[in-house]
mmCIF file of N, CA and C in Angstrom:
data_model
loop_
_atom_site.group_PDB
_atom_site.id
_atom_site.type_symbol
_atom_site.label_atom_id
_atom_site.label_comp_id
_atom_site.label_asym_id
_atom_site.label_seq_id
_atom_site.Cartn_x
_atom_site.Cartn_y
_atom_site.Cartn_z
ATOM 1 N N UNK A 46 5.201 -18.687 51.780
ATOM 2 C CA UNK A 46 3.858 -18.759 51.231
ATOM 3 C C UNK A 46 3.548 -20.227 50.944
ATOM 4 N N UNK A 47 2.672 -21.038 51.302
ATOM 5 C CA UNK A 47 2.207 -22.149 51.235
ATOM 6 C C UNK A 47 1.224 -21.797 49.955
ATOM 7 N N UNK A 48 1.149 -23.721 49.494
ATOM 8 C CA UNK A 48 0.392 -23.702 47.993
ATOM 9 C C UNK A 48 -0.874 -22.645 48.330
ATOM 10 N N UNK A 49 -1.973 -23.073 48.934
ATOM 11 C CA UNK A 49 -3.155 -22.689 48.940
ATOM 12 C C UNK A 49 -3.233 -21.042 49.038
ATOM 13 N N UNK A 50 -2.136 -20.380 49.471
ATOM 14 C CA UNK A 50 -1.764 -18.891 49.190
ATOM 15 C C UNK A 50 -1.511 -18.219 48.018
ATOM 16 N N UNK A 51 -0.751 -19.189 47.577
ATOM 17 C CA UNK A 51 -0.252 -19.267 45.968
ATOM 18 C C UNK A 51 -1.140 -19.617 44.885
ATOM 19 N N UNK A 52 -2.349 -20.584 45.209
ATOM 20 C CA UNK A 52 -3.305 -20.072 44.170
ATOM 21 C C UNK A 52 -4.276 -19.389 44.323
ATOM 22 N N UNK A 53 -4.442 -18.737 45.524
ATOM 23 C CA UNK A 53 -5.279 -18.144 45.519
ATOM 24 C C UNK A 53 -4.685 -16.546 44.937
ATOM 25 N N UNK A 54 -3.777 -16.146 45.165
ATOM 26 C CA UNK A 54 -2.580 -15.133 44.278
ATOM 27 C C UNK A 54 -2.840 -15.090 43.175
ATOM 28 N N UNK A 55 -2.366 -16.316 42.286
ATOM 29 C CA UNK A 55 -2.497 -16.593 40.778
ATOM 30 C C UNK A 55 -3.888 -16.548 40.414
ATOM 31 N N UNK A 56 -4.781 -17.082 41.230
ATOM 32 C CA UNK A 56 -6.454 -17.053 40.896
ATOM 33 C C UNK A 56 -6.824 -15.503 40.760
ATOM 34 N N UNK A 57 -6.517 -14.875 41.609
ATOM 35 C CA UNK A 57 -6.660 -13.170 41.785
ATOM 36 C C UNK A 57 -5.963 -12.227 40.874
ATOM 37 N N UNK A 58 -4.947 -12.963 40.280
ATOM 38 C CA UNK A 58 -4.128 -12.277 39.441
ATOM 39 C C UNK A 58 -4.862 -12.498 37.924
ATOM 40 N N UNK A 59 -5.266 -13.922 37.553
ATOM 41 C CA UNK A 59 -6.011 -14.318 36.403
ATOM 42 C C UNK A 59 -7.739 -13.479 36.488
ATOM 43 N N UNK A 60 -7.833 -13.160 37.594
ATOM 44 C CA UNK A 60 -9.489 -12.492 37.360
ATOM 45 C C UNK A 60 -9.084 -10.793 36.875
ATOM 46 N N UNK A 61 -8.117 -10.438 37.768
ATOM 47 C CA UNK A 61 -7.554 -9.186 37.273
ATOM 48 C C UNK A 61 -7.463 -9.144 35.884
ATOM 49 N N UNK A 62 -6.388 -9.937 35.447
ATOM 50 C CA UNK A 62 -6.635 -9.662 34.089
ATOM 51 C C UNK A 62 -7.308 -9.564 33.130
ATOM 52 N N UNK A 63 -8.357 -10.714 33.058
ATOM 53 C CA UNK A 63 -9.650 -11.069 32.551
ATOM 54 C C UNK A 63 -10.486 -9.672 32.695
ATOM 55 N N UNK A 64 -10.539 -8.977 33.702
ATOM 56 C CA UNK A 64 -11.290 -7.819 34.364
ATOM 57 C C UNK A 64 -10.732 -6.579 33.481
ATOM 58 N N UNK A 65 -9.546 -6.504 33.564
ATOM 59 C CA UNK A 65 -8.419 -5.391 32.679
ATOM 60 C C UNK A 65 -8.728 -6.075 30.806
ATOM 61 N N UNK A 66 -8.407 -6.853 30.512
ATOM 62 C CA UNK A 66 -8.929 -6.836 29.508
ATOM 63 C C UNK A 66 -9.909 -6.523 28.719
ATOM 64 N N UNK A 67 -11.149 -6.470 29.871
ATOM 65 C CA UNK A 67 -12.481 -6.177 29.289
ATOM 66 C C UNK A 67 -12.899 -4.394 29.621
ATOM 67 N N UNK A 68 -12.091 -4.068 30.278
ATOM 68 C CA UNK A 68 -11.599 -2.502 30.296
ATOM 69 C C UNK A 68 -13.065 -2.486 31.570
ATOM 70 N N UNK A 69 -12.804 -3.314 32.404
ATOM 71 C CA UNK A 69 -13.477 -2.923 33.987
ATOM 72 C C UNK A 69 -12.692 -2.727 34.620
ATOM 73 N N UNK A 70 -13.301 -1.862 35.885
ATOM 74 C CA UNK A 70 -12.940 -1.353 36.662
ATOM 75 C C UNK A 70 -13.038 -2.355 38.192
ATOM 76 N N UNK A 71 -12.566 -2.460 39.424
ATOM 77 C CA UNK A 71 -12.623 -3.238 40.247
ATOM 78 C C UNK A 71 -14.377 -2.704 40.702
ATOM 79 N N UNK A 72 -14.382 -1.494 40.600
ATOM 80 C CA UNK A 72 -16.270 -0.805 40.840
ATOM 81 C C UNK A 72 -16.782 -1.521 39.710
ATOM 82 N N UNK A 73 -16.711 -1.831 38.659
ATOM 83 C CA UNK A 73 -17.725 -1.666 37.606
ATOM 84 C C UNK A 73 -18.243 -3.346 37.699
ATOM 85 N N UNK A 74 -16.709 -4.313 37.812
ATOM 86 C CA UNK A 74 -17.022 -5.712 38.139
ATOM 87 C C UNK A 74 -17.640 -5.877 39.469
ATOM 88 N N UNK A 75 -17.311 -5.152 40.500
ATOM 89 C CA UNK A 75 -18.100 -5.570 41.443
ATOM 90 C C UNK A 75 -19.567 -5.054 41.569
ATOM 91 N N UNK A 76 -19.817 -3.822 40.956
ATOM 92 C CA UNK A 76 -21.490 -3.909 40.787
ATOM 93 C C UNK A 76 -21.985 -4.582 39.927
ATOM 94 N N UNK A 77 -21.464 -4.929 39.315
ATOM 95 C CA UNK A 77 -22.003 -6.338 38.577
ATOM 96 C C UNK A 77 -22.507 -7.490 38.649
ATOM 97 N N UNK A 78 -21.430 -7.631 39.651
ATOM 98 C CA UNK A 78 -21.175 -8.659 40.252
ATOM 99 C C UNK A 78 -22.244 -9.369 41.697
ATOM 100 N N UNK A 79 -22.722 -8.005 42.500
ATOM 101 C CA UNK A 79 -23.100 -7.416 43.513
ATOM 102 C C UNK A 79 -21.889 -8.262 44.980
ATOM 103 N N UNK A 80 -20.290 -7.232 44.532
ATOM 104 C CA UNK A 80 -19.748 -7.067 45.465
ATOM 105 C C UNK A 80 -19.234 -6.188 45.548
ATOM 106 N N UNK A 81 -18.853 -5.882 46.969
ATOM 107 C CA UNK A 81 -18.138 -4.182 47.133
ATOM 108 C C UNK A 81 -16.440 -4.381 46.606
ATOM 109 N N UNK A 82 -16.340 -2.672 45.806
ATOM 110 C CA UNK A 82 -15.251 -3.179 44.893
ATOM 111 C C UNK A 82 -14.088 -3.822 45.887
ATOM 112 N N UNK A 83 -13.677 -3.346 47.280
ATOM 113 C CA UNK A 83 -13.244 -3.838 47.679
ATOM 114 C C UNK A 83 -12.957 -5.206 48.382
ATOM 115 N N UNK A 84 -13.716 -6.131 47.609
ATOM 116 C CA UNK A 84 -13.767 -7.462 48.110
ATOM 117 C C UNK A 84 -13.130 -7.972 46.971
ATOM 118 N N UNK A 85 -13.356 -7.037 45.762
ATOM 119 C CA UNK A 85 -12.705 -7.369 44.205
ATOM 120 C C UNK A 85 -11.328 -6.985 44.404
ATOM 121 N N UNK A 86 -10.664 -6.231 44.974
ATOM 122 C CA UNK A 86 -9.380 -6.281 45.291
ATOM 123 C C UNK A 86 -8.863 -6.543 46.073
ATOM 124 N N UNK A 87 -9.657 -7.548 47.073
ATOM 125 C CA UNK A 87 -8.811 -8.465 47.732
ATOM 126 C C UNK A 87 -8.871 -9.674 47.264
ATOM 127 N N UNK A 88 -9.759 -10.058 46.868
ATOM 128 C CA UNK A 88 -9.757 -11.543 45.808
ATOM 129 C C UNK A 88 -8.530 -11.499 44.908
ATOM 130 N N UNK A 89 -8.423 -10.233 44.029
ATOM 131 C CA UNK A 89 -7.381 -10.020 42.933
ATOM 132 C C UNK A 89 -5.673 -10.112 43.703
ATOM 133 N N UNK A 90 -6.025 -9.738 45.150
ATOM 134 C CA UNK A 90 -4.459 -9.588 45.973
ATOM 135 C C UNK A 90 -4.446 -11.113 46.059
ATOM 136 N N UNK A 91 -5.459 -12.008 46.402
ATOM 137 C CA UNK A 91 -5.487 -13.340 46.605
ATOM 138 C C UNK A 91 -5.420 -13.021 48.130
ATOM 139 N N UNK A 92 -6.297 -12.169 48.906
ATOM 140 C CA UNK A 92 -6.115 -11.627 50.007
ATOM 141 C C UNK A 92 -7.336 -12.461 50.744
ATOM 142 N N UNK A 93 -8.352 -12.818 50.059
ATOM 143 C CA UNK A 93 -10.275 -13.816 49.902
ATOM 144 C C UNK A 93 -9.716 -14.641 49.850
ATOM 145 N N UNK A 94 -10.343 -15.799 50.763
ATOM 146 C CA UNK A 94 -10.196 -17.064 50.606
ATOM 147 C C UNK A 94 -12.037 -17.138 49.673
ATOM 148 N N UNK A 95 -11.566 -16.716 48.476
ATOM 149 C CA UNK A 95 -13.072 -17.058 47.615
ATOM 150 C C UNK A 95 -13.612 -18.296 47.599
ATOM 151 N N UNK A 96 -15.064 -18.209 47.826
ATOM 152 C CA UNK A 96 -15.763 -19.498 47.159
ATOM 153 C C UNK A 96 -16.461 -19.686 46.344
ATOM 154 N N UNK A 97 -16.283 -20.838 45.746
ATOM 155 C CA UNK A 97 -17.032 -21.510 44.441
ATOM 156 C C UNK A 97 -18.021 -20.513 44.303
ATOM 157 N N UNK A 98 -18.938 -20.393 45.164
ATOM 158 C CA UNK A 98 -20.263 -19.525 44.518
ATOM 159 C C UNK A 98 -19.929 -18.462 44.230
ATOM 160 N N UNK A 99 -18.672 -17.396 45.159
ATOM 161 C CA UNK A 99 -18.556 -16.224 44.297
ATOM 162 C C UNK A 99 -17.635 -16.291 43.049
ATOM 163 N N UNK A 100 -16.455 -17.362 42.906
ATOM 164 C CA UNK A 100 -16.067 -17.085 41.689
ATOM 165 C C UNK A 100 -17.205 -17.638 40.701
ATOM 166 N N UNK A 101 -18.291 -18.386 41.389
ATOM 167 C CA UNK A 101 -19.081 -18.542 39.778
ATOM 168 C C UNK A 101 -19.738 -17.526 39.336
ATOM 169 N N UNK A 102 -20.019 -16.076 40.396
ATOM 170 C CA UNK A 102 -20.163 -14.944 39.984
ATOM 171 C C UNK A 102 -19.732 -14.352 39.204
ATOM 172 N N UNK A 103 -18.390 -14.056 39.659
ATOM 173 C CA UNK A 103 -17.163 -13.908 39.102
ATOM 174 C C UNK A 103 -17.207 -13.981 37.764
ATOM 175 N N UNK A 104 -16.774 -15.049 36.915
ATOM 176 C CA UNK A 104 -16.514 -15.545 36.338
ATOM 177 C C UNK A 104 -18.035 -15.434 35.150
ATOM 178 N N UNK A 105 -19.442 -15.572 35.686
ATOM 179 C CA UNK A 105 -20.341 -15.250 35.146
ATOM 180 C C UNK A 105 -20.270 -13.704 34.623
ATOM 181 N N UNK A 106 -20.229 -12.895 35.668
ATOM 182 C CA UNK A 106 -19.902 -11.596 35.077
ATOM 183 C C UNK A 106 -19.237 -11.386 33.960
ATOM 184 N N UNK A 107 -18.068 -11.672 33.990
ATOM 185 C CA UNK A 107 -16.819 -11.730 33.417
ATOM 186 C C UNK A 107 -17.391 -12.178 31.600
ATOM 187 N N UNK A 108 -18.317 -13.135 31.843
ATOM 188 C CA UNK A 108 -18.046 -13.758 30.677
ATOM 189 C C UNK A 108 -17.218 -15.239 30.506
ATOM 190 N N UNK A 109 -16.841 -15.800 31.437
ATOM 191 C CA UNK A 109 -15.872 -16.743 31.292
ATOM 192 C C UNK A 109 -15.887 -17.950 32.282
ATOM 193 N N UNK A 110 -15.877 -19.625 31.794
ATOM 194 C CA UNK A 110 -15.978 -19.987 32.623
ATOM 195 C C UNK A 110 -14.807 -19.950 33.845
ATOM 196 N N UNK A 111 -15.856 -20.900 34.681
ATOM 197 C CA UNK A 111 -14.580 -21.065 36.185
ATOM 198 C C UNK A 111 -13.161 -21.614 35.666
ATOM 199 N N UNK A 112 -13.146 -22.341 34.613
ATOM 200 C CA UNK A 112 -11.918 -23.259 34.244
ATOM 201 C C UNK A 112 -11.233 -22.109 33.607
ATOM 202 N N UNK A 113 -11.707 -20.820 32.818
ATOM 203 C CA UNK A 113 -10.738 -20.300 32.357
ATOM 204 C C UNK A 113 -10.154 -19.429 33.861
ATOM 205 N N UNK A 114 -10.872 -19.285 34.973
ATOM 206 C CA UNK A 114 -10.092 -18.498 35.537
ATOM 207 C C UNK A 114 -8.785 -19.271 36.697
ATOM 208 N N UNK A 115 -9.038 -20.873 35.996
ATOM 209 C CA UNK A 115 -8.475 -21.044 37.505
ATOM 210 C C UNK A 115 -7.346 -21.566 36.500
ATOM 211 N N UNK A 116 -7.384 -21.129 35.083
ATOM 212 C CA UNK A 116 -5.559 -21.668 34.035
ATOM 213 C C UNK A 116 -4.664 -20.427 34.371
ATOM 214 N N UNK A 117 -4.281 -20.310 35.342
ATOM 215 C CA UNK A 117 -3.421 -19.207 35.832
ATOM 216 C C UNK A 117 -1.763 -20.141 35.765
ATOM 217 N N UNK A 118 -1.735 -21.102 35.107
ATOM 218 C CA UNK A 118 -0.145 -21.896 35.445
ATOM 219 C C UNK A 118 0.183 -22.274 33.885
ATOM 220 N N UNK A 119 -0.614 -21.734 32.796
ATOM 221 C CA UNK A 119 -0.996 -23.034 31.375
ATOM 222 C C UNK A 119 0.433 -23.056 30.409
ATOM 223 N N UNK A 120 1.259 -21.351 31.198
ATOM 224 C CA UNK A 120 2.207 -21.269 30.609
ATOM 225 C C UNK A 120 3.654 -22.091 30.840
ATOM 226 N N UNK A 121 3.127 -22.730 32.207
ATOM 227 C CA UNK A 121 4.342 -23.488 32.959
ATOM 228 C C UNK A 121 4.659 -24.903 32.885
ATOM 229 N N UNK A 122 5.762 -25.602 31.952
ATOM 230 C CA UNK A 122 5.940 -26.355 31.231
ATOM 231 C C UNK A 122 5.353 -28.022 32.333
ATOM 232 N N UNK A 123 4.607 -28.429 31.858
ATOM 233 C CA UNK A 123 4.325 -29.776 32.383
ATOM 234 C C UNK A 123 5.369 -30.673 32.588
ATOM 235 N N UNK A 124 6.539 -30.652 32.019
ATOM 236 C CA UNK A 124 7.365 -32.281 32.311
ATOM 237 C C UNK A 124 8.258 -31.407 33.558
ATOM 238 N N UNK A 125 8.462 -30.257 33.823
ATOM 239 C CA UNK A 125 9.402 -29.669 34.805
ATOM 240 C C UNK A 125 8.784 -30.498 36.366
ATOM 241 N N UNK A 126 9.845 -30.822 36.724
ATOM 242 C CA UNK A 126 9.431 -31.553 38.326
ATOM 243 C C UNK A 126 8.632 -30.784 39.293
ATOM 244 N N UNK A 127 8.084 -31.139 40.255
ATOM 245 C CA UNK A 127 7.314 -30.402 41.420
ATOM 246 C C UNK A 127 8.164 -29.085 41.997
ATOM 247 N N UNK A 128 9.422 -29.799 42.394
ATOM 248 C CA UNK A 128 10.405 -28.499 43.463
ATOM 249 C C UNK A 128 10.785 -27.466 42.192
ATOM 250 N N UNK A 129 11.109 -28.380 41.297
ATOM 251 C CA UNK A 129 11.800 -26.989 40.360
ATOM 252 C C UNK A 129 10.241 -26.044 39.977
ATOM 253 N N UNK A 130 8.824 -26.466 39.494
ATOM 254 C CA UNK A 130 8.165 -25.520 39.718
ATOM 255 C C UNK A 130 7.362 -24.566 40.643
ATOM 256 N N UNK A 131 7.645 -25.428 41.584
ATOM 257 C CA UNK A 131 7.291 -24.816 43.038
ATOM 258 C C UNK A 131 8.103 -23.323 43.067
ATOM 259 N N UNK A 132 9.176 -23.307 42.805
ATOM 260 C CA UNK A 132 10.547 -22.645 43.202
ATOM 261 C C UNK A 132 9.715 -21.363 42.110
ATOM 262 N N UNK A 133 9.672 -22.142 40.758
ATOM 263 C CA UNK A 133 9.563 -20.551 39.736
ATOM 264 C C UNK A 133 8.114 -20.317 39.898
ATOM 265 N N UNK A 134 7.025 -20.500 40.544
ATOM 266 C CA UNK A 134 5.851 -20.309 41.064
ATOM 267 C C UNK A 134 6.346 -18.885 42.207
ATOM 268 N N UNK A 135 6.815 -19.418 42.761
ATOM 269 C CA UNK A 135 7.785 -18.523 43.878
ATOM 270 C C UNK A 135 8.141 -16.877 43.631
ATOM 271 N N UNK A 136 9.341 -17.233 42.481
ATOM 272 C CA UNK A 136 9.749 -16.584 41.812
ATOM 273 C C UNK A 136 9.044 -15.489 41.090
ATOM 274 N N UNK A 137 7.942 -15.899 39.978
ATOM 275 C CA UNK A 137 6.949 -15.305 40.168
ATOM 276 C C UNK A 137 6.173 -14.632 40.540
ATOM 277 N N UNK A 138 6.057 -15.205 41.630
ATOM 278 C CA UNK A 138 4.780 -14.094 42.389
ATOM 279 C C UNK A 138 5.776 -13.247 42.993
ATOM 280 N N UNK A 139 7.138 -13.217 43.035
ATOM 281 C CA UNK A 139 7.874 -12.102 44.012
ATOM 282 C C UNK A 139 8.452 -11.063 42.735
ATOM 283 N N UNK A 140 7.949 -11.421 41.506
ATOM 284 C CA UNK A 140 7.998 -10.009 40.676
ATOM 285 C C UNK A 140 7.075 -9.798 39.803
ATOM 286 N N UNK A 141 5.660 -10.940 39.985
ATOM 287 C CA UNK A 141 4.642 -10.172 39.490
ATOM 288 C C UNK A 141 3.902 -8.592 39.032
ATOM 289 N N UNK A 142 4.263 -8.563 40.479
ATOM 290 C CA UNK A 142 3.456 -6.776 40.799
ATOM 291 C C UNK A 142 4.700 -5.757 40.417
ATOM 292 N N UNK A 143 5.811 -6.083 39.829
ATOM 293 C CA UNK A 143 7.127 -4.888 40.001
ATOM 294 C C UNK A 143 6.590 -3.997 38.386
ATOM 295 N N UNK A 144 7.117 -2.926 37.900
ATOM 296 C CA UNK A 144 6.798 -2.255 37.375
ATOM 297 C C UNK A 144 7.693 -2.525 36.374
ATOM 298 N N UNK A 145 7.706 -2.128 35.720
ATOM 299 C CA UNK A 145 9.023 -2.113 33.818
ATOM 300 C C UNK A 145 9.820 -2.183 33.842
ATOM 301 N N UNK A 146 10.365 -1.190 34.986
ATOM 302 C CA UNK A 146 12.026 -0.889 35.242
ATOM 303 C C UNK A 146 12.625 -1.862 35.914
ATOM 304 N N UNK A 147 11.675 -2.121 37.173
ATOM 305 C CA UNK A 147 11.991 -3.436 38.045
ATOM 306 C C UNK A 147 12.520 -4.027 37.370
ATOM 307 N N UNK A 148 11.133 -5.110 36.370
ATOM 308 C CA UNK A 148 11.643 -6.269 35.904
ATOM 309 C C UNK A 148 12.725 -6.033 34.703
ATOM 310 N N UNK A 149 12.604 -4.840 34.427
ATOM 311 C CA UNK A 149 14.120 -4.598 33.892
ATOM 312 C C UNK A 149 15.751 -5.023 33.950
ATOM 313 N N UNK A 150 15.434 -4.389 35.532
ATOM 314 C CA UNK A 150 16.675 -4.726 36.102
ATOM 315 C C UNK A 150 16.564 -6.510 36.762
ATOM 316 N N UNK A 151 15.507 -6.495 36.981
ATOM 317 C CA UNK A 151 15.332 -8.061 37.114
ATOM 318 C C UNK A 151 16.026 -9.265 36.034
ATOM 319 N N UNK A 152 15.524 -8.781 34.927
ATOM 320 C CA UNK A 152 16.246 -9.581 33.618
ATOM 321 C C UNK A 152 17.631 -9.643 33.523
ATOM 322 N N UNK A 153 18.222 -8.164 33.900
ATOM 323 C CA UNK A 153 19.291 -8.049 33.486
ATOM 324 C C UNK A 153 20.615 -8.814 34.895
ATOM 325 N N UNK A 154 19.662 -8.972 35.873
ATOM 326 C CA UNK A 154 20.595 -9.547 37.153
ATOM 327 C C UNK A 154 20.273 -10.957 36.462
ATOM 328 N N UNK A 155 19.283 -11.768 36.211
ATOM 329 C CA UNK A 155 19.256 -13.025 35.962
ATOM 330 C C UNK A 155 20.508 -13.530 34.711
ATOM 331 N N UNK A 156 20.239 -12.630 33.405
ATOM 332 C CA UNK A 156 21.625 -12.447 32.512
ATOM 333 C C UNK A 156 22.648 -12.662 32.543
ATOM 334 N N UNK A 157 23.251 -11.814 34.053
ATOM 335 C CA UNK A 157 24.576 -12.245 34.177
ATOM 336 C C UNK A 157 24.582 -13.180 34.884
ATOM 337 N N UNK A 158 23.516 -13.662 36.087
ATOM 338 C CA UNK A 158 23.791 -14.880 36.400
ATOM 339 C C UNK A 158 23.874 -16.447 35.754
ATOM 340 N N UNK A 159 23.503 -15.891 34.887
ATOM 341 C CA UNK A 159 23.653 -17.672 33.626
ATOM 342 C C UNK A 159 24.658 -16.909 32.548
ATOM 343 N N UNK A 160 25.426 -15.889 32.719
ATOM 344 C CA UNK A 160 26.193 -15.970 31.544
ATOM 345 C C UNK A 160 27.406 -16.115 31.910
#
């Protein structure tokens, strides 16, 4: 996955939430919005190469500016080097979507590997 895949992922993943928080539906934001819901869940897959004008839709709908949707990284420590966050960017998005148990067992393989 190259960068420009990767934020567009994280961009889709931050509108999702924003969207889930406000207890919409991918229908309810996209008539809102005036897009078909399914353009709202491919933006959210990071599947849209979106543009400016629709996330300023977006984002208008929503309630929120463009800058809050594009802090999809705010949690990821600034002094860490490029490769080492490249890598947990990576990492990331390959257990984003897993369910409870997943990242369950996810935690618990990482555990023993640093213990």
């Amino acid at each position: 996955m190259n960068e420009s895949e990767l934020v567009l992922r994280l961009v889709g993943q931050r509108i999702k939430e924003v969207r889930k928080a406000q207890s919409l539906s991918q229908e309810e934001l996209g008539e809102k919005a005036g897009f078909h819901y399914t353009y709202i869940g491919s933006v959210e897959r990071g599947e849209a190469n979106i543009t400016l004008k629709n996330l300023t839709r977006i984002s208008t709908t929503l309630g929120v500016s463009i800058s809050d949707l594009l802090r999809y990284n705010d949690s990821i420590n600034p002094y860490i080097d490029q490769k080492k966050e490249s890598e947990l960017l990576e990492i990331f998005e390959m257990i984003i979507s897993q369910d409870v148990i997943q990242l369950s067992k996810i935690k618990n393989i990482i555990n023993e590997l640093l213990s």
